[in-house]
């Protein structure tokens, strides 16, 4: 494009513009992960997962700013969780995983060391993927 003074230069070169939405906070260039919306009638700030489209009256926030968000006195902050996001494992989850790994290693130990002398152990009669079908010991 040309003007009477010469070629027009863009204020922002096109190769710098990123398709990733950025945090709306001043001087923060981190990628946005959440969207903040104000419901003025209810004095509520709603912070939820990143909206599909950028809206003019919503604010996109990075992880740090969304965690530190506070509302004005008398306002309530509602934090919506994304149901599709994986839940963080708890201590019980990690313990259950460790027990499952130990259990998966046991059948090989029993077959090699026990030689079938234990009659109280359940007997594996089949498999389906990672699941085992066990028959109760005969009483």
Coordinates of C-alpha atoms in Angstrom, one line a residue:
X1 CA 0.0 0.0 0.0
X2 CA 1.3 3.5 -0.8
X3 CA 0.4 7.0 0.3
X4 CA 1.7 10.3 -1.1
X5 CA 4.6 10.1 1.4
X6 CA 5.7 6.6 0.4
X7 CA 4.9 3.0 1.5
X8 CA 2.7 2.7 4.5
X9 CA 4.3 0.7 7.3
X10 CA 2.2 -1.3 9.7
X11 CA 2.5 -0.5 13.4
X12 CA 2.7 -4.2 14.2
X13 CA 4.5 -6.5 11.7
X14 CA 2.2 -9.3 10.7
X15 CA 4.7 -12.0 11.6
X16 CA 4.5 -11.0 15.2
X17 CA 0.8 -11.4 15.7
X18 CA 0.0 -14.7 17.4
X19 CA -3.1 -16.7 17.0
X20 CA -2.9 -17.6 20.7
X21 CA -5.0 -15.3 23.0
X22 CA -3.0 -13.5 25.5
X23 CA -3.8 -12.4 29.1
X24 CA -5.8 -9.1 29.2
X25 CA -3.8 -7.7 32.2
X26 CA -1.6 -4.8 31.3
X27 CA 2.0 -5.8 30.4
X28 CA 1.3 -9.5 30.7
X29 CA 2.0 -11.5 27.6
X30 CA 1.3 -15.0 28.9
X31 CA -1.2 -17.2 27.1
X32 CA -4.8 -17.0 28.4
X33 CA -6.3 -20.0 30.1
X34 CA -9.5 -18.6 31.7
X35 CA -12.2 -16.0 30.9
X36 CA -13.5 -13.5 33.5
X37 CA -17.0 -12.1 33.1
X38 CA -18.7 -9.7 35.5
X39 CA -22.4 -10.0 36.3
X40 CA -23.1 -6.5 37.6
X41 CA -26.7 -7.2 38.6
X42 CA -25.6 -9.9 41.0
X43 CA -22.3 -8.3 42.0
X44 CA -20.5 -11.4 40.9
X45 CA -17.3 -12.1 39.0
X46 CA -17.4 -15.4 37.1
X47 CA -14.1 -17.1 36.2
X48 CA -14.4 -20.1 33.9
X49 CA -12.5 -22.0 31.3
X50 CA -11.2 -20.0 28.3
X51 CA -14.2 -19.0 26.1
X52 CA -14.3 -20.3 22.6
X53 CA -14.4 -16.7 21.2
X54 CA -13.0 -13.5 22.5
X55 CA -16.0 -11.3 23.7
X56 CA -15.7 -7.5 24.1
X57 CA -17.0 -7.5 27.7
X58 CA -15.0 -10.5 28.9
X59 CA -11.3 -10.6 30.0
X60 CA -9.0 -13.5 29.2
X61 CA -6.5 -14.2 32.0
X62 CA -3.3 -16.3 32.3
X63 CA -3.0 -19.0 34.9
X64 CA -1.2 -16.8 37.4
X65 CA -3.7 -13.9 37.2
X66 CA -6.7 -16.2 37.3
X67 CA -5.4 -17.8 40.5
X68 CA -4.7 -14.5 42.2
X69 CA -8.1 -12.9 41.1
X70 CA -9.9 -11.0 43.8
X71 CA -13.2 -9.2 43.6
X72 CA -14.2 -5.8 45.0
X73 CA -15.7 -5.7 48.5
X74 CA -19.2 -7.0 48.6
X75 CA -18.7 -9.0 45.3
X76 CA -18.6 -12.8 45.0
X77 CA -16.1 -14.7 42.9
X78 CA -17.6 -17.8 41.2
X79 CA -14.9 -20.2 39.8
X80 CA -16.3 -22.6 37.3
X81 CA -14.2 -25.8 36.6
X82 CA -13.8 -27.3 33.2
X83 CA -15.3 -30.8 33.4
X84 CA -13.1 -32.0 30.5
X85 CA -9.9 -31.2 32.3
X86 CA -8.3 -34.1 34.1
X87 CA -8.6 -34.0 37.9
X88 CA -5.3 -33.7 39.9
X89 CA -4.5 -37.1 41.5
X90 CA -5.0 -37.2 45.3
X91 CA -2.9 -39.2 47.7
X92 CA -5.5 -42.0 47.6
X93 CA -5.3 -42.2 43.8
X94 CA -1.5 -42.5 43.9
X95 CA -1.7 -45.2 46.6
X96 CA -4.3 -47.1 44.7
X97 CA -2.0 -46.9 41.6
X98 CA 1.0 -48.2 43.6
X99 CA -1.1 -51.1 44.9
X100 CA -2.3 -52.0 41.5
X101 CA 1.2 -52.1 40.2
X102 CA 2.3 -54.4 43.0
X103 CA -0.7 -56.6 42.4
X104 CA 0.1 -56.8 38.7
X105 CA 3.6 -58.1 39.6
X106 CA 2.4 -60.8 42.0
X107 CA 0.9 -63.5 39.6
X108 CA 4.4 -64.1 38.2
X109 CA 5.9 -64.5 41.7
X110 CA 3.1 -66.9 42.7
X111 CA 3.6 -69.1 39.7
X112 CA 7.3 -69.3 40.1
X113 CA 7.6 -69.6 43.9
X114 CA 4.4 -71.1 45.3
X115 CA 4.0 -74.0 42.8
X116 CA 0.3 -74.2 43.5
X117 CA 0.7 -75.1 47.2
X118 CA -1.7 -72.3 48.3
X119 CA -5.3 -73.3 48.0
X120 CA -6.7 -70.0 49.4
X121 CA -5.6 -68.0 46.3
X122 CA -8.1 -67.3 43.7
X123 CA -7.5 -69.0 40.3
X124 CA -7.3 -66.9 37.1
X125 CA -9.6 -68.4 34.5
X126 CA -9.4 -65.7 31.8
X127 CA -8.3 -62.2 30.8
X128 CA -10.0 -59.3 29.0
X129 CA -7.5 -56.5 28.2
X130 CA -5.9 -55.5 31.5
X131 CA -8.7 -57.2 33.6
X132 CA -8.5 -60.7 35.0
X133 CA -11.3 -63.1 35.6
X134 CA -10.8 -64.9 38.9
X135 CA -12.6 -67.9 40.3
X136 CA -13.1 -68.1 44.0
X137 CA -11.2 -71.0 45.8
X138 CA -13.4 -74.0 46.4
X139 CA -14.5 -74.4 50.1

